[in-house]
């Protein structure tokens, strides 16, 4: 288990970074199966976590 690698809390797969532009400061990481998404907002200095509900 790595402390620096983000994993999905549902399926435990590593998260990958979605495409982001040079001027976009938001960092978005997503589960490969789209169970979970994690966004870092620098203005808020916090993460916003989203779970898929279906």
mmCIF file of N, CA and C in Angstrom, residues 22-52:
data_model
loop_
_atom_site.group_PDB
_atom_site.id
_atom_site.type_symbol
_atom_site.label_atom_id
_atom_site.label_comp_id
_atom_site.label_asym_id
_atom_site.label_seq_id
_atom_site.Cartn_x
_atom_site.Cartn_y
_atom_site.Cartn_z
ATOM 1 N N UNK A 22 -3.239 23.825 -19.375
ATOM 2 C CA UNK A 22 -2.150 24.535 -18.704
ATOM 3 C C UNK A 22 -2.683 25.614 -17.771
ATOM 4 N N UNK A 23 -3.743 26.298 -18.180
ATOM 5 C CA UNK A 23 -4.286 27.394 -17.387
ATOM 6 C C UNK A 23 -5.316 26.936 -16.363
ATOM 7 N N UNK A 24 -5.728 25.692 -16.417
ATOM 8 C CA UNK A 24 -6.705 25.156 -15.469
ATOM 9 C C UNK A 24 -5.961 24.674 -14.227
ATOM 10 N N UNK A 25 -6.210 25.294 -13.098
ATOM 11 C CA UNK A 25 -5.497 24.946 -11.870
ATOM 12 C C UNK A 25 -6.167 23.817 -11.095
ATOM 13 N N UNK A 26 -7.420 23.485 -11.447
ATOM 14 C CA UNK A 26 -8.091 22.385 -10.772
ATOM 15 C C UNK A 26 -7.428 21.067 -11.155
ATOM 16 N N UNK A 27 -7.229 20.199 -10.182
ATOM 17 C CA UNK A 27 -6.711 18.865 -10.427
ATOM 18 C C UNK A 27 -7.850 17.879 -10.213
ATOM 19 N N UNK A 28 -8.133 17.071 -11.231
ATOM 20 C CA UNK A 28 -9.242 16.124 -11.158
ATOM 21 C C UNK A 28 -8.683 14.712 -11.300
ATOM 22 N N UNK A 29 -8.997 13.862 -10.326
ATOM 23 C CA UNK A 29 -8.618 12.453 -10.378
ATOM 24 C C UNK A 29 -9.892 11.635 -10.347
ATOM 25 N N UNK A 30 -9.921 10.551 -11.144
ATOM 26 C CA UNK A 30 -11.142 9.778 -11.306
ATOM 27 C C UNK A 30 -10.836 8.290 -11.295
ATOM 28 N N UNK A 31 -11.782 7.516 -10.787
ATOM 29 C CA UNK A 31 -11.706 6.059 -10.802
ATOM 30 C C UNK A 31 -11.883 5.582 -12.248
ATOM 31 N N UNK A 32 -11.153 4.535 -12.679
ATOM 32 C CA UNK A 32 -11.330 4.025 -14.039
ATOM 33 C C UNK A 32 -12.751 3.528 -14.298
ATOM 34 N N UNK A 33 -13.451 3.064 -13.279
ATOM 35 C CA UNK A 33 -14.829 2.590 -13.428
ATOM 36 C C UNK A 33 -15.857 3.672 -13.090
ATOM 37 N N UNK A 34 -15.385 4.889 -12.852
ATOM 38 C CA UNK A 34 -16.206 6.074 -12.582
ATOM 39 C C UNK A 34 -17.071 5.958 -11.322
ATOM 40 N N UNK A 35 -16.563 5.237 -10.311
ATOM 41 C CA UNK A 35 -17.260 5.161 -9.024
ATOM 42 C C UNK A 35 -17.066 6.442 -8.216
ATOM 43 N N UNK A 36 -15.914 7.095 -8.412
ATOM 44 C CA UNK A 36 -15.452 8.125 -7.489
ATOM 45 C C UNK A 36 -14.640 9.164 -8.255
ATOM 46 N N UNK A 37 -14.789 10.429 -7.845
ATOM 47 C CA UNK A 37 -14.015 11.511 -8.448
ATOM 48 C C UNK A 37 -13.549 12.450 -7.348
ATOM 49 N N UNK A 38 -12.330 12.947 -7.482
ATOM 50 C CA UNK A 38 -11.726 13.807 -6.471
ATOM 51 C C UNK A 38 -11.149 15.025 -7.170
ATOM 52 N N UNK A 39 -11.620 16.224 -6.792
ATOM 53 C CA UNK A 39 -11.153 17.472 -7.400
ATOM 54 C C UNK A 39 -10.479 18.332 -6.352
ATOM 55 N N UNK A 40 -9.309 18.891 -6.704
ATOM 56 C CA UNK A 40 -8.646 19.838 -5.827
ATOM 57 C C UNK A 40 -8.890 21.228 -6.371
ATOM 58 N N UNK A 41 -9.453 22.114 -5.544
ATOM 59 C CA UNK A 41 -9.710 23.494 -5.911
ATOM 60 C C UNK A 41 -8.733 24.382 -5.149
ATOM 61 N N UNK A 42 -7.783 25.005 -5.857
ATOM 62 C CA UNK A 42 -6.773 25.814 -5.172
ATOM 63 C C UNK A 42 -7.351 27.041 -4.476
ATOM 64 N N UNK A 43 -8.424 27.623 -4.998
ATOM 65 C CA UNK A 43 -9.012 28.799 -4.351
ATOM 66 C C UNK A 43 -9.610 28.425 -2.998
ATOM 67 N N UNK A 44 -10.191 27.238 -2.917
ATOM 68 C CA UNK A 44 -10.780 26.761 -1.661
ATOM 69 C C UNK A 44 -9.750 26.042 -0.795
ATOM 70 N N UNK A 45 -8.632 25.645 -1.389
ATOM 71 C CA UNK A 45 -7.583 24.881 -0.730
ATOM 72 C C UNK A 45 -8.123 23.607 -0.084
ATOM 73 N N UNK A 46 -8.973 22.911 -0.827
ATOM 74 C CA UNK A 46 -9.569 21.681 -0.327
ATOM 75 C C UNK A 46 -9.937 20.754 -1.479
ATOM 76 N N UNK A 47 -10.241 19.513 -1.139
ATOM 77 C CA UNK A 47 -10.703 18.526 -2.108
ATOM 78 C C UNK A 47 -12.221 18.419 -2.039
ATOM 79 N N UNK A 48 -12.841 18.193 -3.200
ATOM 80 C CA UNK A 48 -14.265 17.896 -3.273
ATOM 81 C C UNK A 48 -14.370 16.492 -3.826
ATOM 82 N N UNK A 49 -14.997 15.606 -3.061
ATOM 83 C CA UNK A 49 -15.113 14.197 -3.447
ATOM 84 C C UNK A 49 -16.541 13.919 -3.897
ATOM 85 N N UNK A 50 -16.668 13.170 -5.010
ATOM 86 C CA UNK A 50 -17.969 12.844 -5.557
ATOM 87 C C UNK A 50 -18.056 11.347 -5.773
ATOM 88 N N UNK A 51 -19.138 10.739 -5.292
ATOM 89 C CA UNK A 51 -19.400 9.319 -5.493
ATOM 90 C C UNK A 51 -20.511 9.164 -6.521
ATOM 91 N N UNK A 52 -20.415 8.131 -7.353
ATOM 92 C CA UNK A 52 -21.442 7.851 -8.336
ATOM 93 C C UNK A 52 -22.624 7.202 -7.624
#
